[in-house]
Coordinates of N, CA, C and O in Angstrom, one line a residue:
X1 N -13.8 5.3 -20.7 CA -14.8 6.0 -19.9 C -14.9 5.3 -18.5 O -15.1 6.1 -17.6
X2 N -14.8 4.1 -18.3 CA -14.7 3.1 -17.3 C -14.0 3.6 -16.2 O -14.3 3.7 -15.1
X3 N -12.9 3.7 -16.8 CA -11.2 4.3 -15.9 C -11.4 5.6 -15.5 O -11.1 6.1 -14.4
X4 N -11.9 6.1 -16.4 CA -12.2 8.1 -15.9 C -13.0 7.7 -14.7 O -12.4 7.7 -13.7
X5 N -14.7 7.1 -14.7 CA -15.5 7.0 -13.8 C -15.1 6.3 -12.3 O -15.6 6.6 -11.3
X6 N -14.1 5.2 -12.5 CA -13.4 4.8 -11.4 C -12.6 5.4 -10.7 O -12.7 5.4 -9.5
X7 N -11.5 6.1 -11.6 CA -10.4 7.4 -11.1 C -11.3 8.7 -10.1 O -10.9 9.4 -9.2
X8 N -12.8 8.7 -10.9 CA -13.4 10.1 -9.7 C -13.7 9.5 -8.5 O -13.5 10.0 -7.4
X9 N -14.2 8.2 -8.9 CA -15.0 7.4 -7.7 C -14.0 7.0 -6.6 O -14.5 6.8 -5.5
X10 N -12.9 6.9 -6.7 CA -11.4 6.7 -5.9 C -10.7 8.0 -5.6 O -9.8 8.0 -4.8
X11 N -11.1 9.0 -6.1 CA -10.0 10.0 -6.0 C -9.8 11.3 -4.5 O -9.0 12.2 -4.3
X12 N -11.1 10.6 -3.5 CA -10.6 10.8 -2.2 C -10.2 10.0 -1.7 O -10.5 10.1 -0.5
X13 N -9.4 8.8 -2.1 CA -8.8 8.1 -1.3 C -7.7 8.5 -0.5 O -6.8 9.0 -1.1
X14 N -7.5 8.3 1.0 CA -6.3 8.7 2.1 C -4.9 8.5 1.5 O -4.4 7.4 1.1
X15 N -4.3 9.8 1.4 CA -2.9 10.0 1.2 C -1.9 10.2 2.7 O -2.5 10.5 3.8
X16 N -0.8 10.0 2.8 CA 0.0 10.7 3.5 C 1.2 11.7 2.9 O 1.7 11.6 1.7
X17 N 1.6 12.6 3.9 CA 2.7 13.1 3.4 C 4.2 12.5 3.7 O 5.3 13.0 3.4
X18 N 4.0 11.1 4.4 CA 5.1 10.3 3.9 C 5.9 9.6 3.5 O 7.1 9.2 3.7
X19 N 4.2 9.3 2.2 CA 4.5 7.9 1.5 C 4.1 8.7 0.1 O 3.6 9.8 0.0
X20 N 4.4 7.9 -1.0 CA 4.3 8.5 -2.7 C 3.5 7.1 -3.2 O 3.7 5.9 -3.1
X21 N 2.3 8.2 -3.8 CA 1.5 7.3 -4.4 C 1.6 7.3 -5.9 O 2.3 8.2 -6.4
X22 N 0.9 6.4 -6.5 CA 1.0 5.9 -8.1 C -0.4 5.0 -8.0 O -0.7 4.0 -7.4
X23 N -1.0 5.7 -8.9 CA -2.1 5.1 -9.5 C -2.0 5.0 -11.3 O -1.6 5.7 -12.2
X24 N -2.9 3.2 -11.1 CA -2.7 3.4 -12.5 C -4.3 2.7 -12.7 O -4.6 1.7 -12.1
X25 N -5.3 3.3 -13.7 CA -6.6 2.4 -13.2 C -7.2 1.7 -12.1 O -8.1 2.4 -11.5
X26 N -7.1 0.7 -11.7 CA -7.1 -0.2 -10.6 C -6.1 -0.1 -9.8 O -6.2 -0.1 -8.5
X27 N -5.0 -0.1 -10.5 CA -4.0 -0.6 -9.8 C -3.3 0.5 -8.6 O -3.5 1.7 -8.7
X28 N -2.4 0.0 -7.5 CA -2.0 1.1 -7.2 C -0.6 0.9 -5.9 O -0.5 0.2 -4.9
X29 N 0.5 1.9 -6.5 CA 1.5 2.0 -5.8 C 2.1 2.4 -4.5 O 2.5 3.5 -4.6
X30 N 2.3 1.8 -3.2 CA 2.6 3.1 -2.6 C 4.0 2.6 -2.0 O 4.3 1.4 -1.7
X31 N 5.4 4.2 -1.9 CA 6.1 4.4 -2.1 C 6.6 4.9 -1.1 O 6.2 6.1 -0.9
X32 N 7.7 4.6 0.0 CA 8.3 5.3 1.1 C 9.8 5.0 1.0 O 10.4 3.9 1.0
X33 N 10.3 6.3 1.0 CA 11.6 6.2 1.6 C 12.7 6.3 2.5 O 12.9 7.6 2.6
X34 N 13.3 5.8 3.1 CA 13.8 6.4 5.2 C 15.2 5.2 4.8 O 15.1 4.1 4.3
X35 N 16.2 5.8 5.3 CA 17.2 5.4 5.7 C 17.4 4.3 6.6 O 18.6 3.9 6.8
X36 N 15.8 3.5 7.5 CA 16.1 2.7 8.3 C 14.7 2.0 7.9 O 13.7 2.5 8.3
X37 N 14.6 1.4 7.4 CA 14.1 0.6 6.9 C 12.7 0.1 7.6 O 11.6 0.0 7.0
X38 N 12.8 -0.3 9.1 CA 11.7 -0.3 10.0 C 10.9 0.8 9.7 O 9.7 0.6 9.5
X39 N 11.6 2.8 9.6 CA 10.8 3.0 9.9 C 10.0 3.5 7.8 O 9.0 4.2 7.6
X40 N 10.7 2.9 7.1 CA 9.9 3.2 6.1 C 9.1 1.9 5.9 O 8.2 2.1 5.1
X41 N 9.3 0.9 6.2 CA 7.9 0.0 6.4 C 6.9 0.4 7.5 O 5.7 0.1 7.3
X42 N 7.4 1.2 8.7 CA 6.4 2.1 8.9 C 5.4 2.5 8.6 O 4.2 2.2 8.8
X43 N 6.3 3.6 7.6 CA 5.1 4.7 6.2 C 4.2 3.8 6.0 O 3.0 3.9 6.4
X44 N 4.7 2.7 5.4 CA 3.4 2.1 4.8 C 2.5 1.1 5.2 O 1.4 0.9 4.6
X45 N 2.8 0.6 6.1 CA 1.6 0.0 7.0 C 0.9 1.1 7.8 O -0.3 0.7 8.2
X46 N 1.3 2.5 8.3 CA 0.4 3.1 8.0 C -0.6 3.4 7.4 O -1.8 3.1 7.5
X47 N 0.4 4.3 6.2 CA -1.0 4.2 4.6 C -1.4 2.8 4.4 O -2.6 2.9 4.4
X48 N -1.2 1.5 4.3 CA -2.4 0.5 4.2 C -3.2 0.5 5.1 O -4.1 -0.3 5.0
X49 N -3.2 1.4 6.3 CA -4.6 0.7 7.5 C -5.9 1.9 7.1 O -7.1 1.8 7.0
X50 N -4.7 2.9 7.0 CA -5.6 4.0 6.2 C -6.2 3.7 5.1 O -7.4 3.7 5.3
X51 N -6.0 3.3 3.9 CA -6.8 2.8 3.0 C -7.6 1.7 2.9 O -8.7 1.7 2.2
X52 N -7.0 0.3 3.8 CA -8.2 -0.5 4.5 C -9.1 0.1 5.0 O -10.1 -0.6 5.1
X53 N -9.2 1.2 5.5 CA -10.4 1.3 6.5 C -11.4 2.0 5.3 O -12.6 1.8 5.4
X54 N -10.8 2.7 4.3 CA -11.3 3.5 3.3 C -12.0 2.8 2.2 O -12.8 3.2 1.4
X55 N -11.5 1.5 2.3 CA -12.2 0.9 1.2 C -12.9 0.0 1.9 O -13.7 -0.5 1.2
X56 N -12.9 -0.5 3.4 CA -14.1 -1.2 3.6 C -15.2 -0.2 4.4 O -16.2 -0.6 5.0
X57 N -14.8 1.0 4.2 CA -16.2 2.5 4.2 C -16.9 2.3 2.9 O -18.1 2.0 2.8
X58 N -16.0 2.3 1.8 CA -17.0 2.2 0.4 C -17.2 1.0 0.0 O -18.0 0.9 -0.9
X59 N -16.8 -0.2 0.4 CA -17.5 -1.3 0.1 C -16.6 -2.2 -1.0 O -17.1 -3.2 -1.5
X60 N -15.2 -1.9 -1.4 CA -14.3 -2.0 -2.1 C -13.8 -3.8 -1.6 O -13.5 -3.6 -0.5
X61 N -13.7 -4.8 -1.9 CA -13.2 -5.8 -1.8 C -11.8 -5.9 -2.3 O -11.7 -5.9 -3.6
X62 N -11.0 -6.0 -1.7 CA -9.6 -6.3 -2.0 C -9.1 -8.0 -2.5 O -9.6 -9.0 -2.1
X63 N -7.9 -8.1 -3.7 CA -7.5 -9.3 -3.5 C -6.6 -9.3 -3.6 O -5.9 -9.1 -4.6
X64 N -6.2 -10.0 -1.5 CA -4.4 -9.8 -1.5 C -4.0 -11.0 -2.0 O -3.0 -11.5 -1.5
X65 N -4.6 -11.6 -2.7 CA -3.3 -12.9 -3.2 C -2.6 -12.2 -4.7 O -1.9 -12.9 -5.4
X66 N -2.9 -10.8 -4.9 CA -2.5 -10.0 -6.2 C -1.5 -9.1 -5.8 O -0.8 -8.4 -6.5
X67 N -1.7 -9.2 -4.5 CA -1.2 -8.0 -3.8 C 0.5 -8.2 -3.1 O 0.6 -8.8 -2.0
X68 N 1.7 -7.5 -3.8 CA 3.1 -7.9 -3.9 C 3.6 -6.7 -2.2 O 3.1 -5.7 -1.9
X69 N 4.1 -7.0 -1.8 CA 5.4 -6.4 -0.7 C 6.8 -6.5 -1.1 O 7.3 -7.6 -1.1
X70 N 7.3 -5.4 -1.3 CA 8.7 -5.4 -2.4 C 9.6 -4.5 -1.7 O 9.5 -3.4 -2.1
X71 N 10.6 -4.8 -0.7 CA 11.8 -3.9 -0.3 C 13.1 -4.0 -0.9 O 13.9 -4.9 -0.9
X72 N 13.4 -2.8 -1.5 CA 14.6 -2.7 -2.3 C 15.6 -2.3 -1.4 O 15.6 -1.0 -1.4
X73 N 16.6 -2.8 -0.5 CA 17.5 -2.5 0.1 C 18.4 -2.8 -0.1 O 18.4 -3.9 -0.6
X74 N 20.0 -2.1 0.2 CA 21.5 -2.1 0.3 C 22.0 -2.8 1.6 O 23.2 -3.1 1.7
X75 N 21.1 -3.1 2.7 CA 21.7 -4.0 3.7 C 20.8 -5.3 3.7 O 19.6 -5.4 3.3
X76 N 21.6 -6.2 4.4 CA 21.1 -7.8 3.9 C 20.2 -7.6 5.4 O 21.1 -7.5 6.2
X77 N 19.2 -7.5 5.9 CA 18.9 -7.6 7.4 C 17.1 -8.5 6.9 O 16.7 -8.6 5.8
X78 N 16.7 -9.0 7.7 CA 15.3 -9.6 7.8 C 13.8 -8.6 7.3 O 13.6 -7.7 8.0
X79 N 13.4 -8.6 6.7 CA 12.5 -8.0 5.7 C 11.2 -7.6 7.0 O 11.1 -8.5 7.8
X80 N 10.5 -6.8 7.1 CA 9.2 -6.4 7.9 C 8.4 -7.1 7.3 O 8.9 -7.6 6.3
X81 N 7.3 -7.3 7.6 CA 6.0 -7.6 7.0 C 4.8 -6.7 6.9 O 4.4 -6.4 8.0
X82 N 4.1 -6.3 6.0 CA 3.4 -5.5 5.7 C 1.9 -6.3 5.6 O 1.7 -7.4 5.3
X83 N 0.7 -5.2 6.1 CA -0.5 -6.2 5.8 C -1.2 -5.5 5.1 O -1.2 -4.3 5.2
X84 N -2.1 -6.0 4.3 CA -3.0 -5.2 3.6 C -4.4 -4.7 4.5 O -5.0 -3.6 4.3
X85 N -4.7 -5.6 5.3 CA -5.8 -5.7 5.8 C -5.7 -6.1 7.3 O -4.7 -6.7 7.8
X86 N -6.9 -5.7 7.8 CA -6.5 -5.8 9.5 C -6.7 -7.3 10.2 O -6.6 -7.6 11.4
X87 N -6.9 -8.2 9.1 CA -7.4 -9.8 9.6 C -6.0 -10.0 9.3 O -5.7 -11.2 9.3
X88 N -4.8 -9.3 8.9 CA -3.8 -10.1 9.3 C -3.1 -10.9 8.2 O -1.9 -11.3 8.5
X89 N -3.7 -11.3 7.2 CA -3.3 -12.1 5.9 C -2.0 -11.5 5.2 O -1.8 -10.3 5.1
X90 N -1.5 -12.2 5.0 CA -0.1 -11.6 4.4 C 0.1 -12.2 3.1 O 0.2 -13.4 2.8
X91 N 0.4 -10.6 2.0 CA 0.8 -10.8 1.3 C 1.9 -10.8 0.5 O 2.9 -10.2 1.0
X92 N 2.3 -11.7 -1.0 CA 3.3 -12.5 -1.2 C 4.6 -11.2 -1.1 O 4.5 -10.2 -1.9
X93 N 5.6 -11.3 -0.3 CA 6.9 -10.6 0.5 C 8.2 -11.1 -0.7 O 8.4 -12.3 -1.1
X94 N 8.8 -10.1 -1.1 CA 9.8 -9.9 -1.8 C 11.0 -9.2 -1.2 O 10.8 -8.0 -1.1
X95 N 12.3 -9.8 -0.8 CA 13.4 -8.5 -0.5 C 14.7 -8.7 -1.4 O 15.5 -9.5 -1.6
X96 N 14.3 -7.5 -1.9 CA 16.0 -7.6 -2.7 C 16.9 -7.0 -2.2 O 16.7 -5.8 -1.8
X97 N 17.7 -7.5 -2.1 CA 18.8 -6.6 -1.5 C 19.7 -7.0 -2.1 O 20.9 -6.6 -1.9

């Protein structure tokens, strides 16, 4: 019942039509794909400023020390950095290539 009531309570949260979302309870995925890597780190520092601003409208506290940055890439190049939030804190960055 918990999860139902949280899934309504979240379920206008900001989408784009350039990134793929995945929600699971709490948790939540977002997904871009682009041939050049800048600009699908792009996508999603986009959708994160959008959803920062959406969860500090409802009052939502975030905790990016939970919070992963994961690029799965085919060329070895220097990874972007992604933020969750507009103070700039960076969370823990993963590049596999």
């Amino acid at each position: 019942m918990v999860n139902l009531l949280f899934n309504l309570y979240t379920s206008d949260q900001p989408t784009t039509n350039l990134t793929i979302n995945g929600d699971f309870a709490d948790d939540k995925t977002i997904l871009a794909l682009h041939r050049d890597l800048l600009e699908a780190s792009n996508r999603i520092q986009t959708h994160l400023d959008m959803l920062s601003a959406w969860y500090k409208e409802w009052g939502f506290k975030l905790n990016e020390s939970k919070s992963i940055h994961c690029i799965f890439t085919l060329r070895p190049i220097n990874c972007p950095i992604s933020h969750l939030t507009t103070n700039l804190s960076q969370p823990s960055k993963m590049c596999v290539t």
